[in-house]
Amino acid sequence: MASAIFSCSSLYTTSYNKTSSSSTSLMFGHGRRRLSHSPNNALRFTTPPVCSSSNNNNNKHHHFSSHNPQQQKDRFSGIKEWVISVALAAALTTGAPTMGFPSNANAVAPALPDLAVLISGPPIKDPGALLRYALPIDNKAIREVQKPLEDITESLKNSGTKALDSVERNLKQASRALKQGKSMIIAGVAESKKDHAIELLGKLEFGMEELQKIAEDKKREAVAPKQKELLQYVGGVEEDMVDAFPYDIPEEYQKMPLLKGRATVDMKVKVKDNPNLEECVFRIVLDGYNAPVTAGNFIDLVERHFYDGMEIQRADGFVVQTGDPEGPAEGFIDPSTEKTRTIPLEIMVEGEKAPVYGVTLEDIGLYKAQTKLPFNAFGTMAMAREEFENNSGSSQVFWLLKESELTPSNANILDGRYAVFGYVTQNEDFLADLKVGDVIDSIQVVDGLDNLVNPSYKIAG
């Protein structure tokens, strides 16, 4: 069993060695390996993933069954905020992060930006919004529609009729932006996708009228589902603005499995010894626009059924991790080479046209750079790797169980050091229920497989 040890000078976990009984100090890892802390797809409206409760006599599937996800998040919020506070406080005191990084990591300058960045504003924590903003597009008109629709979430935090009054203001702002900017939005759509985008804009306009009526009728409980639907339309239009993969991948990585676009997978996990939950399906959107090598490697392994039947190997309230296969290997052994397949560290920086490879942002002095895929959302998915080897990622992945109230983008100990390549977009709250020993029944690609190029699973037969 893993145990966590937290202090102002260290923050690490001890876990079992898979080849011996001795304990090893680890971060985002399991076994002997020291791992550092350690297309128009969105509008198909496939049946959403479900979670089932083991104390439901009929064993029926419900979207959130009898389990209250907010209570789960509340249960972990105290320890999460304390852990983050300790790590951030230590970093601010010493000038260096203290989560397993080498002590000389900040030989040139502090890894953390100045205080003005820390308090610059609330981070975007919704995975859907993060994915929309991460698309390689530059269309101000559609963003001006998107933002007030997303702000409805904050409006609903108000009490009583004040919330619905604020929702109506958000809607009026979005409707006005759509009316004024519709021609600019359509002009920004790829020519081959214009008909689809125009159809989505029509649905968006009609949907906003429906939401206006919902707000006027004071049906508060119906606001959030309709808001989510409208943002799916917005996201679909934004995806239609991407005409082709926007940059050339470095030659040394071009023969690797690459995800040139986005893909969606469903991960079904069987949960043991939990009276509240029996199994759960997590929907994950993988972003190949910003991490084509990392996401492509993962999808290739999914298609090989590499993760099917694998246990959750770390679950400590901070991360959930898996991907370490049985036996001495600590990653995926490519049968064509009989060697571990490794991938480079891959990080897309805001404002850049292509990712940087093989280096952390700290390595190249970009201490204040924003990453396109930040560790903001509960359920952010990233690649684990050896602490001192940037290009050692293989098959081990983790999901972060935190949000960024205390550590906004580029001010935490993860952004710019680890390759984020997706977000859990449905049932992410249930990640907090997973334990070591729970089993991944399957991971299946439900959309976007056609964006995978150079699939090695086909070469291997």
GROMACS .gro file of C-alpha atoms in nm:
model
  461
    1MET     CA    1   0.000   0.000   0.000
    2ALA     CA    2   0.128   0.344  -0.083
    3SER     CA    3   0.166   0.601   0.190
    4ALA     CA    4   0.207   0.973   0.146
    5ILE     CA    5   0.455   1.187   0.331
    6PHE     CA    6   0.423   1.562   0.314
    7SER     CA    7   0.648   1.832   0.453
    8CYS     CA    8   0.768   2.177   0.365
    9SER     CA    9   1.093   2.035   0.234
   10SER     CA   10   0.964   1.725   0.059
   11LEU     CA   11   0.648   1.594  -0.095
   12TYR     CA   12   0.666   1.239  -0.216
   13THR     CA   13   0.512   0.897  -0.188
   14THR     CA   14   0.656   0.562  -0.095
   15SER     CA   15   0.535   0.265  -0.291
   16TYR     CA   16   0.617  -0.100  -0.337
   17ASN     CA   17   0.883  -0.229  -0.571
   18LYS     CA   18   0.725  -0.462  -0.823
   19THR     CA   19   1.024  -0.696  -0.815
   20SER     CA   20   1.101  -0.688  -0.443
   21SER     CA   21   0.944  -0.603  -0.110
   22SER     CA   22   1.156  -0.296  -0.050
   23SER     CA   23   0.999   0.048  -0.060
   24THR     CA   24   1.109   0.310  -0.307
   25SER     CA   25   1.063   0.686  -0.302
   26LEU     CA   26   0.852   0.773  -0.604
   27MET     CA   27   0.667   1.052  -0.775
   28PHE     CA   28   0.401   0.969  -1.034
   29GLY     CA   29   0.546   0.623  -1.058
   30HIS     CA   30   0.514   0.266  -0.949
   31GLY     CA   31   0.776  -0.002  -0.911
   32ARG     CA   32   1.149   0.052  -0.935
   33ARG     CA   33   1.127   0.350  -1.161
   34ARG     CA   34   1.153   0.695  -1.011
   35LEU     CA   35   0.900   0.895  -1.201
   36SER     CA   36   0.860   1.260  -1.149
   37HIS     CA   37   0.547   1.422  -1.014
   38SER     CA   38   0.686   1.191  -1.095
   39PRO     CA   39  -1.373   1.619  -3.826
   40ASN     CA   40  -1.673   1.737  -3.637
   41ASN     CA   41  -1.650   1.484  -3.364
   42ALA     CA   42  -1.794   1.677  -3.072
   43LEU     CA   43  -2.143   1.697  -3.211
   44ARG     CA   44  -2.227   1.334  -3.253
   45PHE     CA   45  -2.386   1.321  -2.907
   46THR     CA   46  -2.304   0.956  -2.846
   47THR     CA   47  -2.445   0.789  -2.538
   48PRO     CA   48  -2.253   0.943  -2.247
   49PRO     CA   49  -2.040   0.732  -2.016
   50VAL     CA   50  -2.207   0.605  -1.704
   51CYS     CA   51  -2.120   0.501  -1.352
   52SER     CA   52  -2.307   0.234  -1.160
   53SER     CA   53  -2.359   0.198  -0.789
   54SER     CA   54  -2.299  -0.137  -0.627
   55ASN     CA   55  -2.567  -0.070  -0.368
   56ASN     CA   56  -2.833  -0.031  -0.634
   57ASN     CA   57  -3.036  -0.352  -0.612
   58ASN     CA   58  -3.130  -0.341  -0.977
   59ASN     CA   59  -2.770  -0.262  -1.077
   60LYS     CA   60  -2.898   0.003  -1.318
   61HIS     CA   61  -2.665   0.258  -1.473
   62HIS     CA   62  -2.708   0.621  -1.383
   63HIS     CA   63  -2.506   0.920  -1.488
   64PHE     CA   64  -2.397   0.975  -1.130
   65SER     CA   65  -2.596   0.695  -0.960
   66SER     CA   66  -2.663   0.747  -0.591
   67HIS     CA   67  -2.316   0.887  -0.539
   68ASN     CA   68  -2.274   1.260  -0.484
   69PRO     CA   69  -1.965   1.376  -0.678
   70GLN     CA   70  -1.962   1.714  -0.511
   71GLN     CA   71  -1.932   1.544  -0.173
   72GLN     CA   72  -1.639   1.348  -0.310
   73LYS     CA   73  -1.465   1.665  -0.425
   74ASP     CA   74  -1.540   1.828  -0.089
   75ARG     CA   75  -1.392   1.526   0.087
   76PHE     CA   76  -1.064   1.571  -0.096
   77SER     CA   77  -1.057   1.949  -0.120
   78GLY     CA   78  -0.906   1.996   0.224
   79ILE     CA   79  -0.607   1.772   0.169
   80LYS     CA   80  -0.564   1.892  -0.191
   81GLU     CA   81  -0.554   2.255  -0.092
   82TRP     CA   82  -0.325   2.179   0.199
   83VAL     CA   83  -0.083   1.983  -0.021
   84ILE     CA   84  -0.081   2.254  -0.285
   85SER     CA   85  -0.042   2.526  -0.024
   86VAL     CA   86   0.253   2.349   0.138
   87ALA     CA   87   0.427   2.293  -0.195
   88LEU     CA   88   0.364   2.647  -0.311
   89ALA     CA   89   0.469   2.794   0.024
   90ALA     CA   90   0.791   2.595   0.020
   91ALA     CA   91   0.863   2.702  -0.335
   92LEU     CA   92   0.801   3.067  -0.255
   93THR     CA   93   1.025   3.038   0.049
   94THR     CA   94   1.315   2.856  -0.113
   95GLY     CA   95   1.276   2.985  -0.467
   96ALA     CA   96   1.245   2.629  -0.600
   97PRO     CA   97   0.967   2.373  -0.620
   98THR     CA   98   1.011   2.082  -0.381
   99MET     CA   99   0.820   1.791  -0.529
  100GLY     CA  100   1.104   1.561  -0.621
  101PHE     CA  101   1.284   1.802  -0.853
  102PRO     CA  102   1.661   1.827  -0.832
  103SER     CA  103   1.777   2.088  -0.585
  104ASN     CA  104   1.964   2.277  -0.855
  105ALA     CA  105   1.664   2.303  -1.085
  106ASN     CA  106   1.657   2.677  -1.031
  107ALA     CA  107   2.023   2.757  -1.068
  108VAL     CA  108   1.946   3.054  -1.294
  109ALA     CA  109   1.616   3.191  -1.171
  110PRO     CA  110   1.310   3.090  -0.969
  111ALA     CA  111   1.071   2.850  -1.138
  112LEU     CA  112   0.774   3.048  -1.015
  113PRO     CA  113   0.666   3.375  -1.172
  114ASP     CA  114   0.621   3.688  -0.971
  115LEU     CA  115   0.324   3.746  -0.745
  116ALA     CA  116   0.139   3.948  -1.006
  117VAL     CA  117   0.101   3.632  -1.213
  118LEU     CA  118  -0.021   3.435  -0.914
  119ILE     CA  119  -0.310   3.674  -0.857
  120SER     CA  120  -0.378   3.769  -1.217
  121GLY     CA  121  -0.723   3.611  -1.222
  122PRO     CA  122  -0.915   3.289  -1.171
  123PRO     CA  123  -0.791   2.999  -1.384
  124ILE     CA  124  -1.012   2.822  -1.637
  125LYS     CA  125  -1.087   2.487  -1.475
  126ASP     CA  126  -1.356   2.344  -1.701
  127PRO     CA  127  -1.203   2.076  -1.927
  128GLY     CA  128  -1.437   2.162  -2.215
  129ALA     CA  129  -1.335   2.528  -2.203
  130LEU     CA  130  -0.967   2.437  -2.184
  131LEU     CA  131  -1.003   2.222  -2.494
  132ARG     CA  132  -1.188   2.496  -2.682
  133TYR     CA  133  -0.923   2.754  -2.604
  134ALA     CA  134  -0.648   2.508  -2.700
  135LEU     CA  135  -0.768   2.476  -3.059
  136PRO     CA  136  -0.527   2.625  -3.316
  137ILE     CA  137  -0.763   2.901  -3.428
  138ASP     CA  138  -0.766   3.279  -3.408
  139ASN     CA  139  -1.122   3.399  -3.450
  140LYS     CA  140  -1.220   3.675  -3.210
  141ALA     CA  141  -1.587   3.664  -3.313
  142ILE     CA  142  -1.649   3.306  -3.200
  143ARG     CA  143  -1.457   3.364  -2.877
  144GLU     CA  144  -1.689   3.657  -2.800
  145VAL     CA  145  -1.982   3.417  -2.827
  146GLN     CA  146  -1.809   3.148  -2.627
  147LYS     CA  147  -1.703   3.356  -2.326
  148PRO     CA  148  -2.045   3.478  -2.203
  149LEU     CA  149  -2.190   3.130  -2.249
  150GLU     CA  150  -1.913   2.990  -2.030
  151ASP     CA  151  -1.972   3.268  -1.776
  152ILE     CA  152  -2.317   3.121  -1.711
  153THR     CA  153  -2.141   2.877  -1.480
  154GLU     CA  154  -2.032   3.162  -1.255
  155SER     CA  155  -2.376   3.323  -1.279
  156LEU     CA  156  -2.537   3.009  -1.140
  157LYS     CA  157  -2.329   3.042  -0.824
  158ASN     CA  158  -2.552   3.334  -0.725
  159SER     CA  159  -2.855   3.263  -0.513
  160GLY     CA  160  -3.223   3.295  -0.602
  161THR     CA  161  -3.343   3.503  -0.894
  162LYS     CA  162  -3.017   3.694  -0.906
  163ALA     CA  163  -2.858   3.393  -1.075
  164LEU     CA  164  -3.118   3.375  -1.351
  165ASP     CA  165  -3.104   3.751  -1.408
  166SER     CA  166  -2.731   3.715  -1.460
  167VAL     CA  167  -2.785   3.419  -1.695
  168GLU     CA  168  -3.015   3.636  -1.907
  169ARG     CA  169  -2.746   3.903  -1.928
  170ASN     CA  170  -2.492   3.642  -2.037
  171LEU     CA  171  -2.731   3.521  -2.306
  172LYS     CA  172  -2.800   3.869  -2.439
  173GLN     CA  173  -2.427   3.931  -2.465
  174ALA     CA  174  -2.371   3.602  -2.649
  175SER     CA  175  -2.666   3.661  -2.883
  176ARG     CA  176  -2.545   4.009  -2.967
  177ALA     CA  177  -2.193   3.879  -3.034
  178LEU     CA  178  -2.327   3.605  -3.260
  179LYS     CA  179  -2.548   3.845  -3.457
  180GLN     CA  180  -2.270   4.097  -3.505
  181GLY     CA  181  -1.993   3.848  -3.575
  182LYS     CA  182  -2.168   3.572  -3.769
  183SER     CA  183  -2.017   3.663  -4.104
  184MET     CA  184  -1.668   3.675  -3.951
  185ILE     CA  185  -1.726   3.338  -3.785
  186ILE     CA  186  -1.835   3.176  -4.113
  187ALA     CA  187  -1.541   3.334  -4.295
  188GLY     CA  188  -1.308   3.165  -4.047
  189VAL     CA  189  -1.444   2.816  -4.113
  190ALA     CA  190  -1.255   2.575  -4.341
  191GLU     CA  191  -1.421   2.575  -4.684
  192SER     CA  192  -1.495   2.203  -4.676
  193LYS     CA  193  -1.671   2.238  -4.341
  194LYS     CA  194  -1.879   2.551  -4.400
  195ASP     CA  195  -2.212   2.372  -4.444
  196HIS     CA  196  -2.166   2.186  -4.118
  197ALA     CA  197  -2.064   2.502  -3.932
  198ILE     CA  198  -2.364   2.697  -4.066
  199GLU     CA  199  -2.590   2.414  -3.947
  200LEU     CA  200  -2.433   2.430  -3.601
  201LEU     CA  201  -2.473   2.808  -3.586
  202GLY     CA  202  -2.843   2.766  -3.663
  203LYS     CA  203  -2.875   2.518  -3.378
  204LEU     CA  204  -2.683   2.755  -3.154
  205GLU     CA  205  -2.917   3.046  -3.229
  206PHE     CA  206  -3.226   2.833  -3.167
  207GLY     CA  207  -3.073   2.688  -2.852
  208MET     CA  208  -3.002   3.031  -2.709
  209GLU     CA  209  -3.367   3.122  -2.761
  210GLU     CA  210  -3.463   2.806  -2.573
  211LEU     CA  211  -3.226   2.893  -2.288
  212GLN     CA  212  -3.370   3.244  -2.275
  213LYS     CA  213  -3.714   3.091  -2.222
  214ILE     CA  214  -3.577   2.858  -1.954
  215ALA     CA  215  -3.431   3.155  -1.766
  216GLU     CA  216  -3.752   3.355  -1.798
  217ASP     CA  217  -3.951   3.061  -1.663
  218LYS     CA  218  -3.713   3.036  -1.366
  219LYS     CA  219  -3.623   2.673  -1.442
  220ARG     CA  220  -3.283   2.694  -1.283
  221GLU     CA  221  -3.212   2.320  -1.293
  222ALA     CA  222  -3.248   2.318  -1.673
  223VAL     CA  223  -2.993   2.593  -1.734
  224ALA     CA  224  -2.668   2.397  -1.701
  225PRO     CA  225  -2.764   2.109  -1.936
  226LYS     CA  226  -2.875   2.355  -2.204
  227GLN     CA  227  -2.559   2.562  -2.153
  228LYS     CA  228  -2.350   2.249  -2.208
  229GLU     CA  229  -2.538   2.176  -2.531
  230LEU     CA  230  -2.480   2.529  -2.660
  231LEU     CA  231  -2.110   2.510  -2.584
  232GLN     CA  232  -2.091   2.183  -2.775
  233TYR     CA  233  -2.223   2.369  -3.078
  234VAL     CA  234  -1.965   2.643  -3.024
  235GLY     CA  235  -1.688   2.386  -2.991
  236GLY     CA  236  -1.804   2.216  -3.309
  237VAL     CA  237  -1.788   2.541  -3.504
  238GLU     CA  238  -1.441   2.608  -3.366
  239GLU     CA  239  -1.325   2.260  -3.469
  240ASP     CA  240  -1.457   2.335  -3.818
  241MET     CA  241  -1.219   2.630  -3.831
  242VAL     CA  242  -0.921   2.393  -3.831
  243ASP     CA  243  -0.859   2.306  -4.194
  244ALA     CA  244  -0.552   2.085  -4.161
  245PHE     CA  245  -0.290   1.989  -3.907
  246PRO     CA  246  -0.119   2.324  -3.847
  247TYR     CA  247   0.254   2.247  -3.831
  248ASP     CA  248   0.529   2.002  -3.925
  249ILE     CA  249   0.637   1.754  -3.662
  250PRO     CA  250   1.018   1.721  -3.630
  251GLU     CA  251   1.162   1.460  -3.863
  252GLU     CA  252   1.294   1.238  -3.583
  253TYR     CA  253   0.938   1.183  -3.457
  254GLN     CA  254   0.752   1.158  -3.786
  255LYS     CA  255   0.756   0.778  -3.795
  256MET     CA  256   0.606   0.746  -3.448
  257PRO     CA  257   0.230   0.701  -3.400
  258LEU     CA  258   0.091   1.055  -3.424
  259LEU     CA  259  -0.252   1.192  -3.343
  260LYS     CA  260  -0.304   1.477  -3.589
  261GLY     CA  261  -0.622   1.617  -3.440
  262ARG     CA  262  -0.836   1.501  -3.152
  263ALA     CA  263  -0.975   1.170  -3.038
  264THR     CA  264  -1.218   1.060  -2.767
  265VAL     CA  265  -1.184   0.745  -2.559
  266ASP     CA  266  -1.401   0.579  -2.297
  267MET     CA  267  -1.214   0.415  -2.008
  268LYS     CA  268  -1.422   0.162  -1.815
  269VAL     CA  269  -1.296   0.086  -1.466
  270LYS     CA  270  -1.420  -0.188  -1.233
  271VAL     CA  271  -1.410  -0.061  -0.876
  272LYS     CA  272  -1.340  -0.296  -0.586
  273ASP     CA  273  -1.448  -0.269  -0.224
  274ASN     CA  274  -1.648   0.049  -0.266
  275PRO     CA  275  -2.009   0.046  -0.141
  276ASN     CA  276  -2.088   0.356  -0.346
  277LEU     CA  277  -1.950   0.258  -0.684
  278GLU     CA  278  -1.917  -0.065  -0.881
  279GLU     CA  279  -1.790   0.053  -1.217
  280CYS     CA  280  -1.747   0.379  -1.401
  281VAL     CA  281  -1.680   0.493  -1.754
  282PHE     CA  282  -1.460   0.800  -1.791
  283ARG     CA  283  -1.475   0.992  -2.116
  284ILE     CA  284  -1.140   1.144  -2.213
  285VAL     CA  285  -1.065   1.386  -2.496
  286LEU     CA  286  -0.709   1.359  -2.626
  287ASP     CA  287  -0.556   1.665  -2.790
  288GLY     CA  288  -0.326   1.583  -3.078
  289TYR     CA  289  -0.313   1.943  -3.197
  290ASN     CA  290  -0.095   2.029  -2.900
  291ALA     CA  291   0.059   1.690  -2.815
  292PRO     CA  292   0.054   1.475  -3.132
  293VAL     CA  293   0.336   1.242  -3.030
  294THR     CA  294   0.215   1.188  -2.674
  295ALA     CA  295  -0.150   1.145  -2.768
  296GLY     CA  296  -0.059   0.929  -3.068
  297ASN     CA  297   0.150   0.699  -2.851
  298PHE     CA  298  -0.140   0.656  -2.609
  299ILE     CA  299  -0.402   0.589  -2.878
  300ASP     CA  300  -0.168   0.335  -3.039
  301LEU     CA  301  -0.139   0.153  -2.705
  302VAL     CA  302  -0.516   0.170  -2.657
  303GLU     CA  303  -0.568   0.003  -2.995
  304ARG     CA  304  -0.323  -0.269  -2.889
  305HIS     CA  305  -0.542  -0.321  -2.576
  306PHE     CA  306  -0.230  -0.255  -2.370
  307TYR     CA  307  -0.427  -0.108  -2.079
  308ASP     CA  308  -0.715  -0.357  -2.079
  309GLY     CA  309  -0.710  -0.558  -1.756
  310MET     CA  310  -0.440  -0.338  -1.599
  311GLU     CA  311  -0.476  -0.226  -1.240
  312ILE     CA  312  -0.473   0.126  -1.105
  313GLN     CA  313  -0.125   0.145  -0.956
  314ARG     CA  314  -0.135   0.469  -0.763
  315ALA     CA  315  -0.427   0.654  -0.607
  316ASP     CA  316  -0.332   0.880  -0.320
  317GLY     CA  317  -0.568   1.176  -0.338
  318PHE     CA  318  -0.319   1.370  -0.549
  319VAL     CA  319  -0.297   1.156  -0.862
  320VAL     CA  320  -0.438   0.837  -1.012
  321GLN     CA  321  -0.182   0.649  -1.220
  322THR     CA  322  -0.149   0.335  -1.430
  323GLY     CA  323   0.050   0.201  -1.723
  324ASP     CA  324   0.330  -0.002  -1.562
  325PRO     CA  325   0.303  -0.352  -1.717
  326GLU     CA  326   0.368  -0.676  -1.529
  327GLY     CA  327   0.722  -0.805  -1.533
  328PRO     CA  328   1.054  -0.623  -1.533
  329ALA     CA  329   0.960  -0.381  -1.811
  330GLU     CA  330   0.848  -0.037  -1.696
  331GLY     CA  331   0.693   0.069  -2.024
  332PHE     CA  332   0.567  -0.065  -2.355
  333ILE     CA  333   0.801  -0.314  -2.522
  334ASP     CA  334   0.768  -0.267  -2.897
  335PRO     CA  335   0.761  -0.620  -3.045
  336SER     CA  336   0.924  -0.494  -3.364
  337THR     CA  337   1.236  -0.382  -3.176
  338GLU     CA  338   1.203  -0.580  -2.850
  339LYS     CA  339   1.293  -0.256  -2.672
  340THR     CA  340   1.098  -0.010  -2.463
  341ARG     CA  341   0.931   0.251  -2.681
  342THR     CA  342   0.990   0.595  -2.539
  343ILE     CA  343   0.859   0.932  -2.648
  344PRO     CA  344   0.995   1.284  -2.605
  345LEU     CA  345   0.869   1.539  -2.358
  346GLU     CA  346   0.628   1.749  -2.564
  347ILE     CA  347   0.491   2.085  -2.449
  348MET     CA  348   0.303   2.346  -2.649
  349VAL     CA  349   0.354   2.703  -2.532
  350GLU     CA  350   0.085   2.967  -2.570
  351GLY     CA  351   0.167   3.184  -2.869
  352GLU     CA  352   0.394   2.929  -3.037
  353LYS     CA  353   0.301   2.741  -3.354
  354ALA     CA  354   0.456   2.405  -3.259
  355PRO     CA  355   0.550   2.224  -2.937
  356VAL     CA  356   0.895   2.224  -2.785
  357TYR     CA  357   1.049   1.879  -2.756
  358GLY     CA  358   1.291   1.718  -2.516
  359VAL     CA  359   1.320   2.005  -2.267
  360THR     CA  360   1.115   2.150  -1.986
  361LEU     CA  361   1.018   2.514  -2.009
  362GLU     CA  362   1.237   2.568  -1.706
  363ASP     CA  363   1.533   2.421  -1.897
  364ILE     CA  364   1.502   2.690  -2.163
  365GLY     CA  365   1.425   2.977  -1.930
  366LEU     CA  366   1.054   3.017  -2.008
  367TYR     CA  367   0.956   3.052  -1.645
  368LYS     CA  368   0.645   3.260  -1.711
  369ALA     CA  369   0.526   3.089  -2.028
  370GLN     CA  370   0.168   2.965  -2.040
  371THR     CA  371   0.113   2.613  -2.167
  372LYS     CA  372  -0.171   2.547  -2.411
  373LEU     CA  373  -0.279   2.245  -2.207
  374PRO     CA  374  -0.237   2.347  -1.842
  375PHE     CA  375  -0.282   2.141  -1.527
  376ASN     CA  376  -0.597   2.336  -1.443
  377ALA     CA  377  -0.878   2.083  -1.451
  378PHE     CA  378  -0.962   1.804  -1.210
  379GLY     CA  379  -0.869   1.500  -1.420
  380THR     CA  380  -0.595   1.657  -1.630
  381MET     CA  381  -0.421   1.366  -1.807
  382ALA     CA  382  -0.044   1.363  -1.854
  383MET     CA  383   0.251   1.137  -1.927
  384ALA     CA  384   0.471   1.014  -1.644
  385ARG     CA  385   0.846   0.993  -1.694
  386GLU     CA  386   1.173   0.942  -1.513
  387GLU     CA  387   1.265   1.244  -1.307
  388PHE     CA  388   1.599   1.318  -1.472
  389GLU     CA  389   1.517   1.190  -1.822
  390ASN     CA  390   1.288   1.422  -2.014
  391ASN     CA  391   1.245   1.179  -2.303
  392SER     CA  392   1.163   0.868  -2.099
  393GLY     CA  393   0.783   0.860  -2.121
  394SER     CA  394   0.644   0.531  -2.249
  395SER     CA  395   0.313   0.395  -2.122
  396GLN     CA  396   0.265   0.525  -1.768
  397VAL     CA  397   0.002   0.799  -1.745
  398PHE     CA  398  -0.161   0.989  -1.460
  399TRP     CA  399  -0.466   1.201  -1.388
  400LEU     CA  400  -0.430   1.492  -1.149
  401LEU     CA  401  -0.686   1.521  -0.871
  402LYS     CA  402  -0.667   1.893  -0.814
  403GLU     CA  403  -0.783   2.222  -0.949
  404SER     CA  404  -0.580   2.538  -0.975
  405GLU     CA  405  -0.733   2.781  -0.730
  406LEU     CA  406  -0.400   2.806  -0.547
  407THR     CA  407  -0.166   2.727  -0.833
  408PRO     CA  408  -0.278   2.888  -1.158
  409SER     CA  409  -0.123   2.804  -1.492
  410ASN     CA  410   0.255   2.854  -1.510
  411ALA     CA  411   0.271   2.912  -1.133
  412ASN     CA  412   0.257   2.549  -1.023
  413ILE     CA  413   0.507   2.267  -1.008
  414LEU     CA  414   0.378   2.071  -1.309
  415ASP     CA  415   0.307   2.305  -1.601
  416GLY     CA  416   0.595   2.310  -1.844
  417ARG     CA  417   0.757   1.999  -1.697
  418TYR     CA  418   0.512   1.723  -1.786
  419ALA     CA  419   0.328   1.656  -2.109
  420VAL     CA  420  -0.046   1.707  -2.075
  421PHE     CA  421  -0.232   1.547  -2.363
  422GLY     CA  422  -0.596   1.535  -2.261
  423TYR     CA  423  -0.872   1.591  -2.008
  424VAL     CA  424  -1.141   1.374  -1.854
  425THR     CA  425  -1.459   1.546  -1.970
  426GLN     CA  426  -1.728   1.324  -1.817
  427ASN     CA  427  -1.741   1.158  -1.474
  428GLU     CA  428  -1.408   1.313  -1.375
  429ASP     CA  429  -1.530   1.354  -1.016
  430PHE     CA  430  -1.534   0.977  -0.977
  431LEU     CA  431  -1.156   0.960  -1.026
  432ALA     CA  432  -1.134   1.039  -0.656
  433ASP     CA  433  -1.307   0.706  -0.583
  434LEU     CA  434  -1.045   0.494  -0.759
  435LYS     CA  435  -0.801   0.292  -0.552
  436VAL     CA  436  -0.490   0.085  -0.611
  437GLY     CA  437  -0.608  -0.252  -0.739
  438ASP     CA  438  -0.914  -0.129  -0.923
  439VAL     CA  439  -0.906  -0.269  -1.275
  440ILE     CA  440  -0.930  -0.098  -1.613
  441ASP     CA  441  -1.174  -0.323  -1.792
  442SER     CA  442  -1.117  -0.153  -2.126
  443ILE     CA  443  -1.024   0.168  -2.303
  444GLN     CA  444  -1.195   0.217  -2.637
  445VAL     CA  445  -1.166   0.489  -2.900
  446VAL     CA  446  -1.514   0.624  -2.970
  447ASP     CA  447  -1.416   0.902  -3.208
  448GLY     CA  448  -1.113   1.040  -3.392
  449LEU     CA  449  -0.925   0.719  -3.472
  450ASP     CA  450  -0.894   0.843  -3.830
  451ASN     CA  451  -0.667   1.119  -3.698
  452LEU     CA  452  -0.406   0.860  -3.595
  453VAL     CA  453  -0.123   0.822  -3.847
  454ASN     CA  454   0.161   0.566  -3.847
  455PRO     CA  455  -0.028   0.326  -3.618
  456SER     CA  456   0.221   0.061  -3.508
  457TYR     CA  457  -0.055  -0.175  -3.395
  458LYS     CA  458  -0.147  -0.226  -3.763
  459ILE     CA  459   0.215  -0.284  -3.861
  460ALA     CA  460   0.241  -0.545  -3.588
  461GLY     CA  461  -0.077  -0.711  -3.716
   0.00000   0.00000   0.00000
